[in-house]
Amino acid sequence: TYPGPGLVEQDASQVLAASVEVLTEVLGRTGGKAEGVKALGIANQRGSIVAWDSVSTKPLSPMISWRDARGAERCEQLQAAGFFVMPGMAASKAEWIMANIDAAAGAAAAGRLRMGTPNSWLVAGLCGGLHTCDHSNAFPSGLYDFADGDWSDALLVELGLERAMLPK
């Protein structure tokens, strides 16, 4: 959806539902036997981000697309401060979610906010809330320091994000 100029969002629940539909069809073709599935691949928008509640696993925000421009000005400020964050990355959008979506701020205050790129959202939805990600999907979020192989503590502090909000 395009709720305004420069804004691009997807319904995170629909992304998960479509994935479940495909998986159900695949399992139907194997007679319901998971061992009959050789591989599962997804095309992923690694700069997009969604927030959800860790207990209910319900989305608290739309999936904000990598194409969304709402964090572009903030990215310029972050770049001036020495952070490698581009508008197509999730970092500034994560900060925006915290500042503008009351349900996300409430979940953060309760220690229940989880955020991630679409791959981590799908893992959480399909695997009972498991909150994980791999390096190749974490890096394009802008929140990950590839040289250290971990989330950037300095950037998390700058954005007001907690490490527990992000995938392992």
PDB file of C-alpha atoms in Angstrom:
ATOM      1  CA  THR A   1       0.000   0.000   0.000  1.00  0.00           C
ATOM      2  CA  TYR A   2       1.001   3.620  -0.467  1.00  0.00           C
ATOM      3  CA  PRO A   3      -0.539   5.553   2.462  1.00  0.00           C
ATOM      4  CA  GLY A   4       1.115   8.820   1.447  1.00  0.00           C
ATOM      5  CA  PRO A   5       3.866  10.339  -0.683  1.00  0.00           C
ATOM      6  CA  GLY A   6       7.051   8.297  -0.284  1.00  0.00           C
ATOM      7  CA  LEU A   7       5.389   5.769   2.028  1.00  0.00           C
ATOM      8  CA  VAL A   8       5.353   2.066   1.111  1.00  0.00           C
ATOM      9  CA  GLU A   9       3.905  -0.591   3.428  1.00  0.00           C
ATOM     10  CA  GLN A  10       2.679  -4.167   3.375  1.00  0.00           C
ATOM     11  CA  ASP A  11       0.285  -5.948   5.707  1.00  0.00           C
ATOM     12  CA  ALA A  12       2.608  -8.225   7.699  1.00  0.00           C
ATOM     13  CA  SER A  13      -0.269 -10.605   8.480  1.00  0.00           C
ATOM     14  CA  GLN A  14      -0.944 -11.077   4.769  1.00  0.00           C
ATOM     15  CA  VAL A  15       2.730 -11.861   4.097  1.00  0.00           C
ATOM     16  CA  LEU A  16       2.640 -14.555   6.789  1.00  0.00           C
ATOM     17  CA  ALA A  17      -0.731 -15.911   5.615  1.00  0.00           C
ATOM     18  CA  ALA A  18       0.506 -16.213   2.030  1.00  0.00           C
ATOM     19  CA  SER A  19       3.585 -18.074   3.258  1.00  0.00           C
ATOM     20  CA  VAL A  20       1.449 -20.480   5.290  1.00  0.00           C
ATOM     21  CA  GLU A  21      -0.746 -21.047   2.230  1.00  0.00           C
ATOM     22  CA  VAL A  22       2.275 -21.974   0.093  1.00  0.00           C
ATOM     23  CA  LEU A  23       3.715 -24.243   2.793  1.00  0.00           C
ATOM     24  CA  THR A  24       0.345 -25.956   3.230  1.00  0.00           C
ATOM     25  CA  GLU A  25       0.186 -26.609  -0.512  1.00  0.00           C
ATOM     26  CA  VAL A  26       3.736 -28.011  -0.525  1.00  0.00           C
ATOM     27  CA  LEU A  27       3.011 -30.301   2.416  1.00  0.00           C
ATOM     28  CA  GLY A  28      -0.171 -31.407   0.660  1.00  0.00           C
ATOM     29  CA  ARG A  29       1.916 -32.520  -2.293  1.00  0.00           C
ATOM     30  CA  THR A  30       4.163 -34.591  -0.009  1.00  0.00           C
ATOM     31  CA  GLY A  31       1.283 -36.235   1.817  1.00  0.00           C
ATOM     32  CA  GLY A  32       1.956 -34.051   4.851  1.00  0.00           C
ATOM     33  CA  LYS A  33       5.467 -35.400   5.281  1.00  0.00           C
ATOM     34  CA  ALA A  34       8.012 -32.670   5.954  1.00  0.00           C
ATOM     35  CA  GLU A  35      10.868 -34.991   5.013  1.00  0.00           C
ATOM     36  CA  GLY A  36       9.500 -34.876   1.473  1.00  0.00           C
ATOM     37  CA  VAL A  37      10.450 -31.209   1.275  1.00  0.00           C
ATOM     38  CA  LYS A  38      14.010 -30.797   0.023  1.00  0.00           C
ATOM     39  CA  ALA A  39      14.350 -27.034   0.463  1.00  0.00           C
ATOM     40  CA  LEU A  40      12.459 -23.844   1.105  1.00  0.00           C
ATOM     41  CA  GLY A  41      13.594 -20.516  -0.266  1.00  0.00           C
ATOM     42  CA  ILE A  42      12.187 -17.042   0.044  1.00  0.00           C
ATOM     43  CA  ALA A  43      12.751 -13.827  -1.833  1.00  0.00           C
ATOM     44  CA  ASN A  44      13.364 -11.317   0.895  1.00  0.00           C
ATOM     45  CA  GLN A  45      13.167  -7.564   1.315  1.00  0.00           C
ATOM     46  CA  ARG A  46      16.105  -7.287   3.684  1.00  0.00           C
ATOM     47  CA  GLY A  47      15.739  -3.538   4.205  1.00  0.00           C
ATOM     48  CA  SER A  48      12.065  -3.796   5.135  1.00  0.00           C
ATOM     49  CA  ILE A  49      11.034  -4.071   8.778  1.00  0.00           C
ATOM     50  CA  VAL A  50       8.073  -5.144  10.886  1.00  0.00           C
ATOM     51  CA  ALA A  51       7.411  -4.986  14.636  1.00  0.00           C
ATOM     52  CA  TRP A  52       5.474  -7.624  16.565  1.00  0.00           C
ATOM     53  CA  ASP A  53       4.552  -8.692  20.080  1.00  0.00           C
ATOM     54  CA  SER A  54       6.777 -11.491  21.388  1.00  0.00           C
ATOM     55  CA  VAL A  55       3.935 -13.174  23.300  1.00  0.00           C
ATOM     56  CA  SER A  56       1.075 -13.072  20.788  1.00  0.00           C
ATOM     57  CA  THR A  57       3.317 -12.910  17.693  1.00  0.00           C
ATOM     58  CA  LYS A  58       0.829 -10.399  16.269  1.00  0.00           C
ATOM     59  CA  PRO A  59       2.208  -7.582  14.138  1.00  0.00           C
ATOM     60  CA  LEU A  60       2.248  -4.168  15.808  1.00  0.00           C
ATOM     61  CA  SER A  61       3.217  -2.280  12.686  1.00  0.00           C
ATOM     62  CA  PRO A  62       2.853  -2.671   8.983  1.00  0.00           C
ATOM     63  CA  MET A  63       5.883  -4.067   7.208  1.00  0.00           C
ATOM     64  CA  ILE A  64       7.602  -0.845   6.209  1.00  0.00           C
ATOM     65  CA  SER A  65       9.212  -1.408   2.838  1.00  0.00           C
ATOM     66  CA  TRP A  66      12.819  -0.806   1.940  1.00  0.00           C
ATOM     67  CA  ARG A  67      11.389   1.549  -0.711  1.00  0.00           C
ATOM     68  CA  ASP A  68       9.721   3.714   1.970  1.00  0.00           C
ATOM     69  CA  ALA A  69      11.312   7.167   2.313  1.00  0.00           C
ATOM     70  CA  ARG A  70      10.060   8.186   5.767  1.00  0.00           C
ATOM     71  CA  GLY A  71      13.511   7.802   7.325  1.00  0.00           C
ATOM     72  CA  ALA A  72      15.563   9.517   4.595  1.00  0.00           C
ATOM     73  CA  GLU A  73      16.205  12.735   6.521  1.00  0.00           C
ATOM     74  CA  ARG A  74      17.162  10.772   9.645  1.00  0.00           C
ATOM     75  CA  CYS A  75      19.599   8.716   7.556  1.00  0.00           C
ATOM     76  CA  GLU A  76      21.402  11.920   6.579  1.00  0.00           C
ATOM     77  CA  GLN A  77      21.791  12.786  10.273  1.00  0.00           C
ATOM     78  CA  LEU A  78      23.037   9.278  11.064  1.00  0.00           C
ATOM     79  CA  GLN A  79      25.531   9.420   8.192  1.00  0.00           C
ATOM     80  CA  ALA A  80      26.837  12.753   9.470  1.00  0.00           C
ATOM     81  CA  ALA A  81      27.354  11.044  12.857  1.00  0.00           C
ATOM     82  CA  GLY A  82      29.440   8.334  11.163  1.00  0.00           C
ATOM     83  CA  PHE A  83      26.881   5.552  10.780  1.00  0.00           C
ATOM     84  CA  PHE A  84      26.478   3.729   7.460  1.00  0.00           C
ATOM     85  CA  VAL A  85      22.687   3.914   7.200  1.00  0.00           C
ATOM     86  CA  MET A  86      20.919   4.447   3.884  1.00  0.00           C
ATOM     87  CA  PRO A  87      17.208   5.200   3.300  1.00  0.00           C
ATOM     88  CA  GLY A  88      16.637   1.681   1.890  1.00  0.00           C
ATOM     89  CA  MET A  89      17.740   0.127   5.182  1.00  0.00           C
ATOM     90  CA  ALA A  90      15.474  -0.710   8.123  1.00  0.00           C
ATOM     91  CA  ALA A  91      17.399   1.192  10.826  1.00  0.00           C
ATOM     92  CA  SER A  92      15.683   4.581  10.602  1.00  0.00           C
ATOM     93  CA  LYS A  93      12.338   2.877  10.052  1.00  0.00           C
ATOM     94  CA  ALA A  94      12.793   0.953  13.333  1.00  0.00           C
ATOM     95  CA  GLU A  95      13.296   4.243  15.133  1.00  0.00           C
ATOM     96  CA  TRP A  96      10.217   5.652  13.383  1.00  0.00           C
ATOM     97  CA  ILE A  97       8.111   2.680  14.530  1.00  0.00           C
ATOM     98  CA  MET A  98       9.174   3.254  18.138  1.00  0.00           C
ATOM     99  CA  ALA A  99       8.340   6.965  17.954  1.00  0.00           C
ATOM    100  CA  ASN A 100       5.059   6.744  16.028  1.00  0.00           C
ATOM    101  CA  ILE A 101       3.265   3.477  16.769  1.00  0.00           C
ATOM    102  CA  ASP A 102       1.843   3.431  20.288  1.00  0.00           C
ATOM    103  CA  ALA A 103       1.398  -0.347  20.356  1.00  0.00           C
ATOM    104  CA  ALA A 104       5.094  -0.813  19.562  1.00  0.00           C
ATOM    105  CA  ALA A 105       6.168   1.662  22.247  1.00  0.00           C
ATOM    106  CA  GLY A 106       3.894  -0.103  24.755  1.00  0.00           C
ATOM    107  CA  ALA A 107       5.318  -3.501  23.848  1.00  0.00           C
ATOM    108  CA  ALA A 108       8.838  -2.074  24.191  1.00  0.00           C
ATOM    109  CA  ALA A 109       8.049  -0.768  27.670  1.00  0.00           C
ATOM    110  CA  ALA A 110       6.759  -4.244  28.602  1.00  0.00           C
ATOM    111  CA  GLY A 111       9.839  -5.953  27.121  1.00  0.00           C
ATOM    112  CA  ARG A 112       7.704  -7.668  24.470  1.00  0.00           C
ATOM    113  CA  LEU A 113       8.652  -5.759  21.306  1.00  0.00           C
ATOM    114  CA  ARG A 114      10.371  -7.691  18.562  1.00  0.00           C
ATOM    115  CA  MET A 115      11.516  -6.179  15.290  1.00  0.00           C
ATOM    116  CA  GLY A 116      13.034  -7.701  12.242  1.00  0.00           C
ATOM    117  CA  THR A 117      13.306  -7.968   8.529  1.00  0.00           C
ATOM    118  CA  PRO A 118      10.733 -10.094   6.680  1.00  0.00           C
ATOM    119  CA  ASN A 119      12.745 -13.293   7.056  1.00  0.00           C
ATOM    120  CA  SER A 120      12.828 -13.001  10.859  1.00  0.00           C
ATOM    121  CA  TRP A 121       9.126 -12.109  10.907  1.00  0.00           C
ATOM    122  CA  LEU A 122       8.323 -15.265   8.923  1.00  0.00           C
ATOM    123  CA  VAL A 123      10.484 -17.419  11.208  1.00  0.00           C
ATOM    124  CA  ALA A 124       8.683 -15.991  14.258  1.00  0.00           C
ATOM    125  CA  GLY A 125       5.273 -16.585  12.700  1.00  0.00           C
ATOM    126  CA  LEU A 126       6.058 -20.086  11.480  1.00  0.00           C
ATOM    127  CA  CYS A 127       8.141 -21.303  14.441  1.00  0.00           C
ATOM    128  CA  GLY A 128       6.239 -20.243  17.551  1.00  0.00           C
ATOM    129  CA  GLY A 129       7.925 -16.901  18.081  1.00  0.00           C
ATOM    130  CA  LEU A 130      11.535 -17.942  17.428  1.00  0.00           C
ATOM    131  CA  HIS A 131      13.427 -14.680  16.885  1.00  0.00           C
ATOM    132  CA  THR A 132      16.436 -15.341  14.700  1.00  0.00           C
ATOM    133  CA  CYS A 133      18.180 -14.080  11.592  1.00  0.00           C
ATOM    134  CA  ASP A 134      21.324 -14.786   9.615  1.00  0.00           C
ATOM    135  CA  HIS A 135      24.175 -12.361   8.914  1.00  0.00           C
ATOM    136  CA  SER A 136      23.276 -11.830   5.252  1.00  0.00           C
ATOM    137  CA  ASN A 137      19.793 -10.630   6.199  1.00  0.00           C
ATOM    138  CA  ALA A 138      20.885  -8.661   9.280  1.00  0.00           C
ATOM    139  CA  PHE A 139      23.510  -6.559   7.503  1.00  0.00           C
ATOM    140  CA  PRO A 140      21.173  -4.782   5.010  1.00  0.00           C
ATOM    141  CA  SER A 141      19.007  -3.635   7.938  1.00  0.00           C
ATOM    142  CA  GLY A 142      21.693  -1.044   8.698  1.00  0.00           C
ATOM    143  CA  LEU A 143      21.635  -2.110  12.345  1.00  0.00           C
ATOM    144  CA  TYR A 144      24.312  -4.773  11.980  1.00  0.00           C
ATOM    145  CA  ASP A 145      28.063  -4.352  12.127  1.00  0.00           C
ATOM    146  CA  PHE A 146      29.352  -6.995   9.726  1.00  0.00           C
ATOM    147  CA  ALA A 147      32.965  -6.530  10.875  1.00  0.00           C
ATOM    148  CA  ASP A 148      31.985  -7.414  14.457  1.00  0.00           C
ATOM    149  CA  GLY A 149      29.382  -9.986  13.416  1.00  0.00           C
ATOM    150  CA  ASP A 150      26.766  -8.481  15.714  1.00  0.00           C
ATOM    151  CA  TRP A 151      24.261  -5.665  16.101  1.00  0.00           C
ATOM    152  CA  SER A 152      25.863  -2.225  16.375  1.00  0.00           C
ATOM    153  CA  ASP A 153      25.597  -1.195  20.025  1.00  0.00           C
ATOM    154  CA  ALA A 154      26.445   2.421  19.184  1.00  0.00           C
ATOM    155  CA  LEU A 155      23.676   2.619  16.582  1.00  0.00           C
ATOM    156  CA  LEU A 156      21.165   0.906  18.877  1.00  0.00           C
ATOM    157  CA  VAL A 157      21.871   3.555  21.528  1.00  0.00           C
ATOM    158  CA  GLU A 158      21.580   6.341  18.932  1.00  0.00           C
ATOM    159  CA  LEU A 159      18.190   5.014  17.780  1.00  0.00           C
ATOM    160  CA  GLY A 160      16.846   4.173  21.246  1.00  0.00           C
ATOM    161  CA  LEU A 161      16.550   0.464  20.469  1.00  0.00           C
ATOM    162  CA  GLU A 162      17.243  -2.465  22.776  1.00  0.00           C
ATOM    163  CA  ARG A 163      19.259  -5.489  21.662  1.00  0.00           C
ATOM    164  CA  ALA A 164      16.438  -7.783  22.892  1.00  0.00           C
ATOM    165  CA  MET A 165      14.129  -6.270  20.262  1.00  0.00           C
ATOM    166  CA  LEU A 166      16.291  -7.686  17.469  1.00  0.00           C
ATOM    167  CA  PRO A 167      16.790 -11.281  16.339  1.00  0.00           C
ATOM    168  CA  LYS A 168      19.579 -13.526  17.575  1.00  0.00           C
TER     169      LYS A 168
END
